[in-house]
mmCIF file of C-alpha atoms in Angstrom:
data_model
loop_
_atom_site.group_PDB
_atom_site.id
_atom_site.type_symbol
_atom_site.label_atom_id
_atom_site.label_comp_id
_atom_site.label_asym_id
_atom_site.label_seq_id
_atom_site.Cartn_x
_atom_site.Cartn_y
_atom_site.Cartn_z
ATOM 1 C CA MET B 29 -26.018 -20.792 -9.442
ATOM 2 C CA SER B 30 -22.277 -19.029 -9.561
ATOM 3 C CA GLU B 31 -18.735 -20.993 -9.784
ATOM 4 C CA ILE B 32 -16.461 -20.355 -7.100
ATOM 5 C CA LEU B 33 -12.582 -20.157 -7.585
ATOM 6 C CA GLU B 34 -10.982 -21.031 -5.131
ATOM 7 C CA LEU B 35 -6.748 -20.775 -4.256
ATOM 8 C CA ARG B 36 -4.503 -23.194 -2.020
ATOM 9 C CA HIS B 37 -1.261 -21.572 -0.635
ATOM 10 C CA ASP B 38 0.091 -23.721 2.199
ATOM 11 C CA LYS B 39 -2.618 -24.623 4.781
ATOM 12 C CA PHE B 40 -4.788 -21.523 3.351
ATOM 13 C CA LEU B 41 -8.188 -21.320 0.833
ATOM 14 C CA PHE B 42 -9.319 -18.963 -0.563
ATOM 15 C CA LYS B 43 -12.446 -18.752 -2.331
ATOM 16 C CA ILE B 44 -13.114 -16.563 -5.074
ATOM 17 C CA PRO B 45 -16.961 -16.007 -6.249
ATOM 18 C CA THR B 46 -17.288 -15.074 -9.875
ATOM 19 C CA ASP B 47 -20.845 -13.194 -9.543
ATOM 20 C CA ARG B 48 -19.484 -10.283 -8.690
ATOM 21 C CA GLN B 49 -15.676 -8.316 -8.546
ATOM 22 C CA TYR B 50 -13.513 -6.514 -6.924
ATOM 23 C CA SER B 51 -11.299 -3.828 -5.600
ATOM 24 C CA ARG B 52 -7.573 -4.464 -5.294
ATOM 25 C CA GLU B 53 -8.224 -4.099 -1.538
ATOM 26 C CA GLY B 54 -9.859 -6.838 -1.155
ATOM 27 C CA ILE B 55 -13.766 -5.582 -1.419
ATOM 28 C CA TRP B 56 -15.943 -7.477 -3.342
ATOM 29 C CA ALA B 57 -18.832 -5.500 -5.515
ATOM 30 C CA LEU B 58 -21.975 -7.855 -5.648
ATOM 31 C CA PRO B 59 -24.777 -4.880 -7.825
ATOM 32 C CA GLY B 60 -28.513 -5.135 -7.216
ATOM 33 C CA ASP B 61 -30.832 -4.004 -9.608
ATOM 34 C CA ASP B 62 -29.944 0.076 -8.323
ATOM 35 C CA GLU B 63 -27.551 -0.813 -5.884
ATOM 36 C CA VAL B 64 -24.150 -2.273 -4.781
ATOM 37 C CA THR B 65 -23.693 -4.964 -1.496
ATOM 38 C CA LEU B 66 -19.960 -4.162 -0.994
ATOM 39 C CA GLY B 67 -18.017 -6.690 1.481
ATOM 40 C CA LEU B 68 -15.073 -8.479 2.090
ATOM 41 C CA THR B 69 -12.969 -10.837 0.645
ATOM 42 C CA ASP B 70 -12.426 -14.426 1.848
ATOM 43 C CA TYR B 71 -8.894 -13.949 1.042
ATOM 44 C CA GLN B 72 -8.546 -10.848 2.771
ATOM 45 C CA GLN B 73 -10.579 -12.331 5.941
ATOM 46 C CA GLN B 74 -8.117 -14.504 6.702
ATOM 47 C CA ARG B 75 -5.232 -12.364 6.022
ATOM 48 C CA ALA B 76 -6.405 -9.796 8.525
ATOM 49 C CA GLY B 77 -7.217 -13.207 11.108
ATOM 50 C CA ASP B 78 -10.461 -12.652 13.998
ATOM 51 C CA VAL B 79 -11.736 -9.815 13.655
ATOM 52 C CA ALA B 80 -12.411 -7.966 17.006
ATOM 53 C CA PHE B 81 -14.166 -5.240 15.941
ATOM 54 C CA VAL B 82 -15.630 -3.267 12.889
ATOM 55 C CA THR B 83 -16.866 -0.014 12.116
ATOM 56 C CA LEU B 84 -19.101 1.252 9.494
ATOM 57 C CA PRO B 85 -21.036 4.072 7.440
ATOM 58 C CA GLU B 86 -24.512 5.374 8.779
ATOM 59 C CA ALA B 87 -27.195 4.518 6.075
ATOM 60 C CA GLY B 88 -27.716 7.706 4.494
ATOM 61 C CA ASP B 89 -23.387 8.749 4.374
ATOM 62 C CA ARG B 90 -22.285 9.544 0.864
ATOM 63 C CA LEU B 91 -19.013 8.182 0.090
ATOM 64 C CA GLU B 92 -16.339 8.907 -2.447
ATOM 65 C CA ALA B 93 -14.568 6.242 -4.274
ATOM 66 C CA GLY B 94 -11.419 5.171 -1.984
ATOM 67 C CA GLU B 95 -12.670 7.075 1.543
ATOM 68 C CA GLU B 96 -13.028 4.302 4.246
ATOM 69 C CA LEU B 97 -15.305 2.012 3.683
ATOM 70 C CA ALA B 98 -15.010 -0.219 7.028
ATOM 71 C CA ALA B 99 -12.498 -0.040 9.753
ATOM 72 C CA VAL B 100 -11.367 -2.998 11.047
ATOM 73 C CA GLU B 101 -9.841 -4.134 14.070
ATOM 74 C CA THR B 102 -8.427 -8.104 13.870
ATOM 75 C CA ILE B 103 -6.117 -9.857 16.140
ATOM 76 C CA LYS B 104 -2.950 -8.977 14.278
ATOM 77 C CA LEU B 105 -3.719 -5.858 12.662
ATOM 78 C CA ASP B 106 -6.250 -2.599 12.360
ATOM 79 C CA VAL B 107 -7.108 -1.626 8.462
ATOM 80 C CA SER B 108 -9.516 0.655 7.006
ATOM 81 C CA TYR B 109 -10.552 -0.560 3.512
ATOM 82 C CA GLY B 110 -11.505 1.995 1.193
ATOM 83 C CA CYS B 111 -14.851 2.371 -0.451
ATOM 84 C CA PRO B 112 -14.525 0.928 -3.831
ATOM 85 C CA ILE B 113 -17.469 3.304 -5.583
ATOM 86 C CA ALA B 114 -18.751 6.681 -5.065
ATOM 87 C CA GLY B 115 -22.440 6.866 -3.441
ATOM 88 C CA THR B 116 -24.850 6.691 -0.921
ATOM 89 C CA VAL B 117 -24.701 3.948 1.960
ATOM 90 C CA VAL B 118 -28.303 2.723 2.207
ATOM 91 C CA ALA B 119 -27.270 0.251 5.028
ATOM 92 C CA SER B 120 -24.570 -1.528 7.014
ATOM 93 C CA ASN B 121 -24.598 -4.191 8.816
ATOM 94 C CA GLN B 122 -25.604 -3.802 12.107
ATOM 95 C CA GLN B 123 -24.851 -7.299 13.042
ATOM 96 C CA LEU B 124 -21.352 -6.375 13.150
ATOM 97 C CA GLU B 125 -21.540 -4.602 15.876
ATOM 98 C CA LEU B 126 -22.918 -8.517 17.803
ATOM 99 C CA GLU B 127 -20.932 -10.885 15.761
ATOM 100 C CA ALA B 128 -18.038 -9.596 13.871
ATOM 101 C CA GLU B 129 -16.434 -13.025 13.501
ATOM 102 C CA LEU B 130 -18.965 -13.342 10.324
ATOM 103 C CA ILE B 131 -16.604 -11.372 8.551
ATOM 104 C CA ASN B 132 -14.465 -14.721 9.239
ATOM 105 C CA LEU B 133 -16.833 -16.813 9.311
ATOM 106 C CA GLU B 134 -19.210 -16.115 5.792
ATOM 107 C CA PRO B 135 -17.594 -13.415 4.365
ATOM 108 C CA TYR B 136 -19.770 -13.272 1.128
ATOM 109 C CA SER B 137 -23.053 -13.412 2.668
ATOM 110 C CA ARG B 138 -24.386 -12.771 6.083
ATOM 111 C CA GLY B 139 -20.520 -11.516 6.752
ATOM 112 C CA TRP B 140 -21.311 -7.872 4.340
ATOM 113 C CA LEU B 141 -20.693 -4.610 5.151
ATOM 114 C CA ALA B 142 -23.142 -1.502 3.080
ATOM 115 C CA VAL B 143 -25.580 -1.660 0.523
ATOM 116 C CA MET B 144 -25.249 1.094 -1.623
ATOM 117 C CA THR B 145 -26.828 3.249 -4.269
ATOM 118 C CA PRO B 146 -23.453 3.971 -6.473
ATOM 119 C CA GLU B 147 -23.596 7.645 -7.993
ATOM 120 C CA ALA B 148 -21.921 6.573 -10.803
ATOM 121 C CA TRP B 149 -21.273 2.707 -11.752
ATOM 122 C CA ASP B 150 -20.482 2.876 -15.210
ATOM 123 C CA ARG B 151 -17.145 4.844 -14.454
ATOM 124 C CA ASP B 152 -16.195 3.326 -11.033
ATOM 125 C CA GLN B 153 -17.481 -0.537 -12.381
ATOM 126 C CA PRO B 154 -14.403 -0.837 -14.896
ATOM 127 C CA ALA B 155 -12.299 -0.441 -12.249
ATOM 128 C CA LEU B 156 -12.746 -3.535 -10.326
ATOM 129 C CA LEU B 157 -11.667 -6.853 -10.956
ATOM 130 C CA SER B 158 -13.167 -10.040 -12.020
ATOM 131 C CA ALA B 159 -12.967 -12.701 -9.992
ATOM 132 C CA GLU B 160 -9.997 -13.866 -12.188
ATOM 133 C CA GLN B 161 -8.358 -10.872 -12.169
ATOM 134 C CA TYR B 162 -8.132 -11.303 -8.554
ATOM 135 C CA LEU B 163 -6.976 -14.237 -7.838
ATOM 136 C CA ALA B 164 -4.140 -13.443 -10.087
ATOM 137 C CA LEU B 165 -4.123 -10.659 -8.075
ATOM 138 C CA ILE B 166 -3.702 -12.847 -5.325
ATOM 139 C CA GLN B 167 -0.973 -15.603 -6.422
ATOM 140 C CA GLU B 168 0.882 -12.459 -7.357
ATOM 141 C CA GLU B 169 1.036 -11.195 -4.454
ATOM 142 C CA LEU B 170 1.875 -14.469 -2.595
ATOM 143 C CA ALA B 171 4.479 -15.192 -5.415
ATOM 144 C CA ALA B 172 6.068 -11.430 -4.224
ATOM 145 C CA GLU B 173 5.748 -12.412 -0.607
ATOM 146 C CA ALA B 174 7.351 -15.645 -0.899
ATOM 147 C CA LYS B 175 10.412 -14.126 -2.571
ATOM 148 C CA GLU B 176 10.814 -11.379 0.189
ATOM 149 C CA MET O 18 -7.720 -35.247 49.258
ATOM 150 C CA SER O 19 -6.251 -31.873 48.436
ATOM 151 C CA ALA O 20 -7.855 -28.628 47.526
ATOM 152 C CA ILE O 21 -6.293 -29.510 43.974
ATOM 153 C CA ASP O 22 -7.053 -33.093 44.683
ATOM 154 C CA GLY O 23 -10.805 -31.050 44.263
ATOM 155 C CA GLY O 24 -10.246 -28.111 42.240
ATOM 156 C CA VAL O 25 -9.763 -28.010 38.484
ATOM 157 C CA VAL O 26 -7.094 -27.711 35.644
ATOM 158 C CA VAL O 27 -7.235 -24.563 33.681
ATOM 159 C CA VAL O 28 -4.832 -24.828 30.359
ATOM 160 C CA PRO O 29 -3.978 -21.766 28.082
ATOM 161 C CA CYS O 30 -2.766 -21.883 24.935
ATOM 162 C CA SER O 31 0.628 -22.075 23.753
ATOM 163 C CA GLY O 32 1.008 -19.683 20.925
ATOM 164 C CA ILE O 33 3.744 -18.232 21.854
ATOM 165 C CA GLY O 34 5.043 -15.645 20.377
ATOM 166 C CA LYS O 35 1.469 -13.706 19.967
ATOM 167 C CA THR O 36 0.129 -11.376 22.619
ATOM 168 C CA TYR O 37 -3.601 -12.716 22.564
ATOM 169 C CA GLY O 38 -1.644 -15.862 23.765
ATOM 170 C CA SER O 39 0.367 -14.190 26.033
ATOM 171 C CA VAL O 40 -2.803 -12.503 27.078
ATOM 172 C CA SER O 41 -4.555 -15.896 27.675
ATOM 173 C CA ARG O 42 -1.159 -17.546 30.036
ATOM 174 C CA GLU O 43 -0.878 -14.353 31.587
ATOM 175 C CA ALA O 44 -4.455 -14.601 32.692
ATOM 176 C CA ALA O 45 -4.347 -18.430 33.294
ATOM 177 C CA TYR O 46 -1.307 -17.310 35.969
ATOM 178 C CA ILE O 47 -3.317 -14.445 38.052
ATOM 179 C CA LEU O 48 -6.575 -17.219 38.057
ATOM 180 C CA VAL O 49 -3.861 -19.559 39.862
ATOM 181 C CA ASP O 50 -1.382 -18.195 41.399
ATOM 182 C CA GLU O 51 -3.778 -15.263 42.848
ATOM 183 C CA LEU O 52 -7.866 -15.607 42.229
ATOM 184 C CA ARG O 53 -8.355 -19.308 43.168
ATOM 185 C CA PRO O 54 -5.304 -20.521 44.830
ATOM 186 C CA GLY O 55 -6.051 -24.268 45.984
ATOM 187 C CA LYS O 56 -8.854 -25.023 43.297
ATOM 188 C CA ALA O 57 -6.936 -24.877 40.748
ATOM 189 C CA GLN O 58 -4.151 -26.307 38.777
ATOM 190 C CA LEU O 59 -1.923 -25.531 35.587
ATOM 191 C CA VAL O 60 -1.540 -27.572 32.514
ATOM 192 C CA ALA O 61 0.958 -26.544 30.183
ATOM 193 C CA LEU O 62 -0.345 -27.241 26.427
ATOM 194 C CA SER O 63 2.725 -28.310 25.266
ATOM 195 C CA LYS O 64 2.458 -31.110 27.431
ATOM 196 C CA LEU O 65 -0.890 -32.662 26.625
ATOM 197 C CA VAL O 66 0.456 -32.467 22.503
ATOM 198 C CA MET O 67 3.464 -34.512 23.923
ATOM 199 C CA GLY O 68 1.554 -36.383 25.920
ATOM 200 C CA ALA O 69 3.025 -36.349 28.437
ATOM 201 C CA GLU O 70 1.377 -38.547 31.129
ATOM 202 C CA GLU O 71 1.238 -36.259 34.319
ATOM 203 C CA ALA O 72 -1.093 -33.775 32.279
ATOM 204 C CA ARG O 73 -2.974 -36.264 30.271
ATOM 205 C CA ASP O 74 -3.986 -37.515 33.862
ATOM 206 C CA ALA O 75 -4.684 -34.376 34.808
ATOM 207 C CA VAL O 76 -7.162 -33.376 32.632
ATOM 208 C CA ALA O 77 -8.796 -36.826 32.854
ATOM 209 C CA GLN O 78 -9.260 -36.585 36.547
ATOM 210 C CA ARG O 79 -11.056 -32.729 36.357
ATOM 211 C CA GLN O 80 -13.234 -29.993 34.563
ATOM 212 C CA ALA O 81 -10.658 -28.106 32.745
ATOM 213 C CA ILE O 82 -10.706 -25.215 31.823
ATOM 214 C CA THR O 83 -9.485 -23.543 28.616
ATOM 215 C CA LEU O 84 -8.130 -19.865 27.809
ATOM 216 C CA ASP O 85 -7.668 -19.960 24.222
ATOM 217 C CA GLY O 86 -5.853 -17.596 22.135
ATOM 218 C CA CYS O 87 -7.195 -17.384 18.843
ATOM 219 C CA LYS O 88 -10.427 -19.913 16.836
ATOM 220 C CA LEU O 89 -8.833 -22.660 16.627
ATOM 221 C CA ALA O 90 -9.173 -23.556 19.977
ATOM 222 C CA CYS O 91 -6.079 -25.128 20.536
ATOM 223 C CA ALA O 92 -6.249 -25.802 24.898
ATOM 224 C CA SER O 93 -9.629 -26.527 24.121
ATOM 225 C CA LYS O 94 -9.080 -29.435 21.319
ATOM 226 C CA MET O 95 -6.005 -31.222 23.439
ATOM 227 C CA VAL O 96 -8.083 -31.255 26.049
ATOM 228 C CA LYS O 97 -11.108 -32.894 24.425
ATOM 229 C CA GLU O 98 -8.652 -34.864 22.975
ATOM 230 C CA SER O 99 -6.595 -36.325 25.685
ATOM 231 C CA GLY O 100 -9.974 -37.856 27.556
ATOM 232 C CA GLY O 101 -10.601 -34.514 29.206
ATOM 233 C CA ALA O 102 -13.925 -32.515 30.220
ATOM 234 C CA VAL O 103 -14.121 -29.149 28.887
ATOM 235 C CA GLY O 104 -16.285 -27.204 31.737
ATOM 236 C CA CYS O 105 -15.966 -23.473 30.127
ATOM 237 C CA GLU O 106 -13.945 -22.648 27.713
ATOM 238 C CA MET O 107 -13.285 -18.868 27.102
ATOM 239 C CA ALA O 108 -11.188 -17.362 23.892
ATOM 240 C CA VAL O 109 -9.155 -13.758 24.529
ATOM 241 C CA LEU O 110 -11.340 -11.990 21.504
ATOM 242 C CA ASP O 111 -14.277 -12.791 23.671
ATOM 243 C CA VAL O 112 -13.459 -11.412 26.218
ATOM 244 C CA TYR O 113 -12.068 -8.323 24.077
ATOM 245 C CA ARG O 114 -14.798 -7.640 22.559
ATOM 246 C CA ARG O 115 -15.887 -7.268 25.744
ATOM 247 C CA ASN O 116 -13.766 -4.829 27.297
ATOM 248 C CA ARG O 117 -13.170 -2.647 24.111
ATOM 249 C CA GLN O 118 -10.810 -0.311 25.846
ATOM 250 C CA LEU O 119 -8.052 -2.928 26.814
ATOM 251 C CA LYS O 120 -6.477 -3.715 23.646
ATOM 252 C CA PRO O 121 -3.900 -5.442 24.267
ATOM 253 C CA LYS O 122 -0.295 -5.242 22.615
ATOM 254 C CA GLY O 123 2.888 -6.822 22.963
ATOM 255 C CA ILE O 124 3.904 -10.040 23.253
ATOM 256 C CA SER O 125 7.496 -10.960 25.453
ATOM 257 C CA ARG O 126 5.708 -7.605 27.973
ATOM 258 C CA LEU O 127 2.170 -7.260 27.254
ATOM 259 C CA ASN O 128 0.957 -3.718 27.579
ATOM 260 C CA GLU O 129 -1.100 -1.944 30.769
ATOM 261 C CA GLU O 130 -4.090 -2.428 28.872
ATOM 262 C CA GLY O 131 -2.960 -6.119 27.786
ATOM 263 C CA LEU O 132 -2.497 -6.792 31.537
ATOM 264 C CA GLN O 133 -5.635 -5.528 32.655
ATOM 265 C CA LEU O 134 -7.840 -7.443 30.184
ATOM 266 C CA ALA O 135 -5.621 -10.275 31.427
ATOM 267 C CA ARG O 136 -7.010 -9.767 34.833
ATOM 268 C CA ALA O 137 -10.390 -9.625 33.411
ATOM 269 C CA MET O 138 -10.312 -13.073 31.576
ATOM 270 C CA ALA O 139 -9.107 -14.179 34.881
ATOM 271 C CA GLU O 140 -11.837 -12.141 37.009
ATOM 272 C CA GLU O 141 -14.779 -14.028 34.581
ATOM 273 C CA LEU O 142 -13.419 -17.846 34.753
ATOM 274 C CA ALA O 143 -12.813 -17.397 38.240
ATOM 275 C CA ILE O 144 -16.659 -16.949 38.264
ATOM 276 C CA GLN O 145 -16.772 -19.824 36.464
ATOM 277 C CA ILE O 146 -14.261 -22.628 38.666
ATOM 278 C CA ASP O 147 -16.681 -21.453 41.240
ATOM 279 C CA LEU O 148 -19.700 -22.531 39.478
ATOM 280 C CA ILE O 149 -18.252 -25.710 38.580
ATOM 281 C CA LEU O 150 -16.850 -26.684 42.160
ATOM 282 C CA GLY O 151 -20.522 -25.752 43.331
ATOM 283 C CA GLU O 152 -22.416 -28.247 41.428
ATOM 284 C CA ALA O 153 -19.589 -30.355 41.842
ATOM 285 C CA ASN O 154 -20.025 -30.245 45.389
ATOM 286 C CA ALA O 155 -23.790 -29.506 45.089
#
């Protein structure tokens, strides 16, 4: 079973599983045999707020790294999240059309965004952060905000 | 017994400074003043939080309609903590999901879509009030 790192900040508790990697933007990537599942991190979903709608690519779409993976509209803001890897979308989470709140409730499981077949995992993977590195990044962001 | 004595209480979110809180309060005003006057009494959430006797009595004696601005659901929780019964709880976000074209913006002054969203919410709740009062009078 994977470990889950936790970061407490004010009234918030951010969880970061160690079984996956993270983009700096807040997308997690969990590699399987031939595919990679992608989703929004707990930190990002809490920062963004309650999700009203999410727009995802369709199965068969080919995405470059950095191209929009998900457009998320929350009660606070509209955010576009870039795809951390290049590849072809195998599936996107259709359940989010009916229950967008799954992103808030279960960001690391039922709130997944898309499954992709990576095109160049060996090229894209090194740019992703480990759970420990992502936790450190969050700490830096929070510290910078506190100074402002 | 006055009409209000046999009616419901309406408790909106008190999220001052938040768009969805503003929508909930605007919906409550439309509901109480326009759609179901005499059948719905507005109770300020802040009074429940402060433990005001008049407000606590109101929610203890009648079914409550709660309008929540976010998933914290403060209005619903506070009514229950005050010993009241929530006959219908509705969240602005859920109404928005059913009316995607009505994206609310603004805080002290809602945009036109926000006002329309508030009206849509009030109209849904007016039906719920009729159901609650219909059952109570059956």
